[in-house]
Tab-separated table of C-alpha atoms in Angstrom:
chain	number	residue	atom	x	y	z
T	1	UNK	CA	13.135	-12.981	-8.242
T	2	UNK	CA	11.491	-10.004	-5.899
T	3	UNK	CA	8.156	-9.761	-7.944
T	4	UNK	CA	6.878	-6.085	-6.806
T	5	UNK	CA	4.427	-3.783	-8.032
T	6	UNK	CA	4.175	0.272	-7.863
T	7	UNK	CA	1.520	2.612	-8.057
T	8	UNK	CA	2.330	6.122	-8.252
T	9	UNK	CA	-0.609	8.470	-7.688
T	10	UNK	CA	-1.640	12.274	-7.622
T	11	UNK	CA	-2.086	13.571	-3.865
T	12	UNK	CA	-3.442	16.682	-5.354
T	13	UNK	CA	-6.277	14.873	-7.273
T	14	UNK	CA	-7.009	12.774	-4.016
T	15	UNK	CA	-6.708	9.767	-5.666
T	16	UNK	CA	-5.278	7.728	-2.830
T	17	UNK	CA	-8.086	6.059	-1.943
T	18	UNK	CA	-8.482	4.462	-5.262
T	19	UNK	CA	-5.083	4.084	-5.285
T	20	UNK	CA	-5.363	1.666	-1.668
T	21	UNK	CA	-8.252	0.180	-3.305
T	22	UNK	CA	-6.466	-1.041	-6.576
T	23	UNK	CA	-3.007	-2.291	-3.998
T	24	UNK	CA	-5.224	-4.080	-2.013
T	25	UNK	CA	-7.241	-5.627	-4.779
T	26	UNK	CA	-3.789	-6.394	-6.578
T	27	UNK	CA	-2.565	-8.196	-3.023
T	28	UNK	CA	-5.357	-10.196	-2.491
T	29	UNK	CA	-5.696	-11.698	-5.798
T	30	UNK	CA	-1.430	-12.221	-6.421
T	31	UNK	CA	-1.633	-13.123	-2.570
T	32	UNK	CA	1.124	-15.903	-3.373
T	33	UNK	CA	3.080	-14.234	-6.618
T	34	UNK	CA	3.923	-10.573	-5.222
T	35	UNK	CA	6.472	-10.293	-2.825
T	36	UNK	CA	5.781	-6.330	-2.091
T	37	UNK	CA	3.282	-3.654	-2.947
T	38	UNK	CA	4.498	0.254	-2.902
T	39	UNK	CA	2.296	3.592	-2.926
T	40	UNK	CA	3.947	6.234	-3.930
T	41	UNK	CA	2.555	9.636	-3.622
T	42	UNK	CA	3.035	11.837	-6.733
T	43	UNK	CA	1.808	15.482	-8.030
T	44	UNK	CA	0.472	16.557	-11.336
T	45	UNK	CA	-2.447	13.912	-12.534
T	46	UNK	CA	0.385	11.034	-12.017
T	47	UNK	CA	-1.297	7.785	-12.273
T	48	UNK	CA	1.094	4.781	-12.999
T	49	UNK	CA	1.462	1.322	-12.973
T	50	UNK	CA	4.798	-0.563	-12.349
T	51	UNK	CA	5.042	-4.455	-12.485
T	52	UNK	CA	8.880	-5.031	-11.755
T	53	UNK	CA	9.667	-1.258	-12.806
T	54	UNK	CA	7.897	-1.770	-15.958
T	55	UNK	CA	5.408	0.397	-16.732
T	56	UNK	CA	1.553	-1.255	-17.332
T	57	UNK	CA	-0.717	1.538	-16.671
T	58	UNK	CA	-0.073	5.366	-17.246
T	59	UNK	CA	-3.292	7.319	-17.350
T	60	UNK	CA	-1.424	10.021	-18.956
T	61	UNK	CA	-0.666	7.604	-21.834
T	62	UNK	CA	-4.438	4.983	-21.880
T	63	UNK	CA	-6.403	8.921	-20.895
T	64	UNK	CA	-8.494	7.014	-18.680
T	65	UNK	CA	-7.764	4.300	-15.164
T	66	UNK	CA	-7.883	0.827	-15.837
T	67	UNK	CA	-10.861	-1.506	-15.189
T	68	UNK	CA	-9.533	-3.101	-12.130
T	69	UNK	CA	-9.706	-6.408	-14.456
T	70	UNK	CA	-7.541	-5.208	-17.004
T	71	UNK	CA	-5.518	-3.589	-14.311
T	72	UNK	CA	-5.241	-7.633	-12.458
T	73	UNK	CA	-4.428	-8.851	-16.459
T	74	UNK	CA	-1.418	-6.166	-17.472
T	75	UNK	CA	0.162	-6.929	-14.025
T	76	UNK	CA	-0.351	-10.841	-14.332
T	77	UNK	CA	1.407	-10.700	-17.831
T	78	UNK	CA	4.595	-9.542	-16.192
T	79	UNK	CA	4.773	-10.954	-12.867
T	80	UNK	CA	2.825	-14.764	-13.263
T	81	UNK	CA	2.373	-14.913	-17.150
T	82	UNK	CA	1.210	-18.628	-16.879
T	83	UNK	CA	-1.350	-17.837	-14.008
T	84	UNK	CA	-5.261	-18.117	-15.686
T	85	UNK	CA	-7.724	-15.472	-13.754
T	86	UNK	CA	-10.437	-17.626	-14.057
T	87	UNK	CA	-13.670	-15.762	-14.933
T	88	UNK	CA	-12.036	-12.196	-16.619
T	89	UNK	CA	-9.947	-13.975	-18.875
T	90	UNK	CA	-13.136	-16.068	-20.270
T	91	UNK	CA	-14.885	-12.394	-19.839
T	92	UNK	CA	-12.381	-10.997	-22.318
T	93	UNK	CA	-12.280	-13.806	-24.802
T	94	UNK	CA	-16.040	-14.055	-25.245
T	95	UNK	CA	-15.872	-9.803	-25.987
T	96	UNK	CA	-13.476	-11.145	-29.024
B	1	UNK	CA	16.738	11.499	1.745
B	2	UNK	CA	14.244	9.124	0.743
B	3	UNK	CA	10.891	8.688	3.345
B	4	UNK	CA	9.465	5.372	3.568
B	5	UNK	CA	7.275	3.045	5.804
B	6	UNK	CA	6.890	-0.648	5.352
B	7	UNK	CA	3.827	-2.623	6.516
B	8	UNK	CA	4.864	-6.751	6.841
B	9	UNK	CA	1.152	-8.736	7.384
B	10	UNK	CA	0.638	-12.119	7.700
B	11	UNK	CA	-1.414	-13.549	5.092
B	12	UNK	CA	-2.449	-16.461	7.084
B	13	UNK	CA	-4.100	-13.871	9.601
B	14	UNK	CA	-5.856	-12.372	7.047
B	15	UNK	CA	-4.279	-9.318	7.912
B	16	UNK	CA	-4.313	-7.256	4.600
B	17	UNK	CA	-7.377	-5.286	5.475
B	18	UNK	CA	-6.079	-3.788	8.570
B	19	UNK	CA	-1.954	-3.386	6.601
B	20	UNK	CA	-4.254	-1.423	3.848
B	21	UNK	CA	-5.940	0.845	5.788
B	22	UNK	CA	-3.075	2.030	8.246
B	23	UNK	CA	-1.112	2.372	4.686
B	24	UNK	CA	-4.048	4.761	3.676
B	25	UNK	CA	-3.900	6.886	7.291
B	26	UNK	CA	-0.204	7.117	7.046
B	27	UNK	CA	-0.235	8.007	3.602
B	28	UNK	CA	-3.040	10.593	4.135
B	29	UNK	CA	-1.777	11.941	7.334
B	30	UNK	CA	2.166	11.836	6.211
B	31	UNK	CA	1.122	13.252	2.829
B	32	UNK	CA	4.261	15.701	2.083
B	33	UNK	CA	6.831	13.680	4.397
B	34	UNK	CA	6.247	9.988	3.408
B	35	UNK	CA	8.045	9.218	-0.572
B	36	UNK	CA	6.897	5.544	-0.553
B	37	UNK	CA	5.207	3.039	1.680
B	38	UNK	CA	5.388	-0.655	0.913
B	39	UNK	CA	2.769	-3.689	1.914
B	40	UNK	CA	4.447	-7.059	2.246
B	41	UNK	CA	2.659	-10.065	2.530
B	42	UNK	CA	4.237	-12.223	4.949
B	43	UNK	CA	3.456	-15.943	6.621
B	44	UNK	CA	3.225	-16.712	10.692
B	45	UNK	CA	1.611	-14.381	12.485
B	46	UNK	CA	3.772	-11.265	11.655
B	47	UNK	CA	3.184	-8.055	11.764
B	48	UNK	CA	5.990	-5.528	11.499
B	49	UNK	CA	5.980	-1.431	10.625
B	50	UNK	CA	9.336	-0.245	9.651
B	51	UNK	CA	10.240	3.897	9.217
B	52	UNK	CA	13.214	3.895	7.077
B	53	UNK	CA	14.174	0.704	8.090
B	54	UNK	CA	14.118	1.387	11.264
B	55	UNK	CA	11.796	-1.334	12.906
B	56	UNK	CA	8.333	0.749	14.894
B	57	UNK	CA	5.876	-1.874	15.924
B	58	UNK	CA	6.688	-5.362	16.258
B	59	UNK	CA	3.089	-7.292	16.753
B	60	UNK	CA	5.554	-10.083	18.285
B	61	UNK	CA	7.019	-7.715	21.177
B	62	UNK	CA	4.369	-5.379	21.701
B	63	UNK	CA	2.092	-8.337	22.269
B	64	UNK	CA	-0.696	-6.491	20.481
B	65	UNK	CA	-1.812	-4.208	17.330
B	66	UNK	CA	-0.927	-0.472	17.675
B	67	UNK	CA	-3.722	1.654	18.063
B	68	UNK	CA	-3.557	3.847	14.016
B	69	UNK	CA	-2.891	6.903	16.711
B	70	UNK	CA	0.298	5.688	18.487
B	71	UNK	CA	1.744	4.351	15.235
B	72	UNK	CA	0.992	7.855	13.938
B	73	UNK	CA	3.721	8.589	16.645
B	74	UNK	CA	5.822	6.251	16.527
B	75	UNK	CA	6.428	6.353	12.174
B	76	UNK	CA	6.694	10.491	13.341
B	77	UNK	CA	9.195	10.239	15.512
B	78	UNK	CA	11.548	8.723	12.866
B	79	UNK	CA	10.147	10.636	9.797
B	80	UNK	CA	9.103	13.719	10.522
B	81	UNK	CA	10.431	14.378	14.235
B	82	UNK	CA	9.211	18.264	14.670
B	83	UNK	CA	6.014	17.513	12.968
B	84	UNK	CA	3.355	18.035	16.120
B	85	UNK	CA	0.512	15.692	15.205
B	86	UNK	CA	-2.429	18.088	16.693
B	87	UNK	CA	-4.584	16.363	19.078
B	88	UNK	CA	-3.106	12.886	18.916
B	89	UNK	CA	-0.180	14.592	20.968
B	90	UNK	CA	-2.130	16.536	22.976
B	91	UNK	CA	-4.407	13.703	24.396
B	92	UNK	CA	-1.610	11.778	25.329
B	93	UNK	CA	0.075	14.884	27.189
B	94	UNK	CA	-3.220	14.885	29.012
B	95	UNK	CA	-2.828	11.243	30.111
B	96	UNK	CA	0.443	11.761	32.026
């Protein structure tokens, strides 16, 4: 299966450069899972996530970004549910 | 119709880095003509730009990176055809 992620992101609001930072965070750490990244350039406050054209981040919807650890966590649930992050998933369980 | 580039680096080479920030000067520079632009991690030394699927840069036949300006050209030509890129163009006018 084609395991790809999307981030659609508000031109207007100049958020491309947080938007390159997050793809190129998200490549380097699924560097053997994801098969293709895509930026998409959107209007209106648009700030989504897509892992395999489901959604795991709106901003509209969470009213804020993601961490980029929770960001690395939402997209590893859909596209390498088995794979262990190492140091933020131990992070998260001790906040429990 | 539908306006995309596609970056293939080679993960091997380390290459993500350089894919990620021509991604972010097309993107920036192609902000109202480019819909999408896709990174794809690839193995053995490749690295490809497609316009539409229409093959740009080939690493393998040029024999060398593109400089960001002349693949500013080259994803224009296909793209965005009348667009006049400003000074880019005009330098290389002056080199004739």
């Amino acid at each position: 299966m084609n395991q790809r992620v999307t981030i659609v992101y508000c031109t207007q609001c100049r958020w491309l450069l947080r938007a390159g930072w997050m793809a190129q965070e998200l490549l380097s750490t699924f560097d053997s899972e994801l098969d293709e990244l895509t930026l998409k350039p959107g209007t209106g406050g648009i700030f989504e996530v897509y892992a395999n054209d489901q959604c795991v981040w709106s901003r509209k919807d969470a009213g804020r970004f993601p961490e980029i650890t929770e960001l690395k966590q939402v997209v590893r649930d859909v596209i390498a549910p088995e794979r262990d992050l190492g140091h933020i998933d131990r992070k998260k369980k001790l906040n429990l």
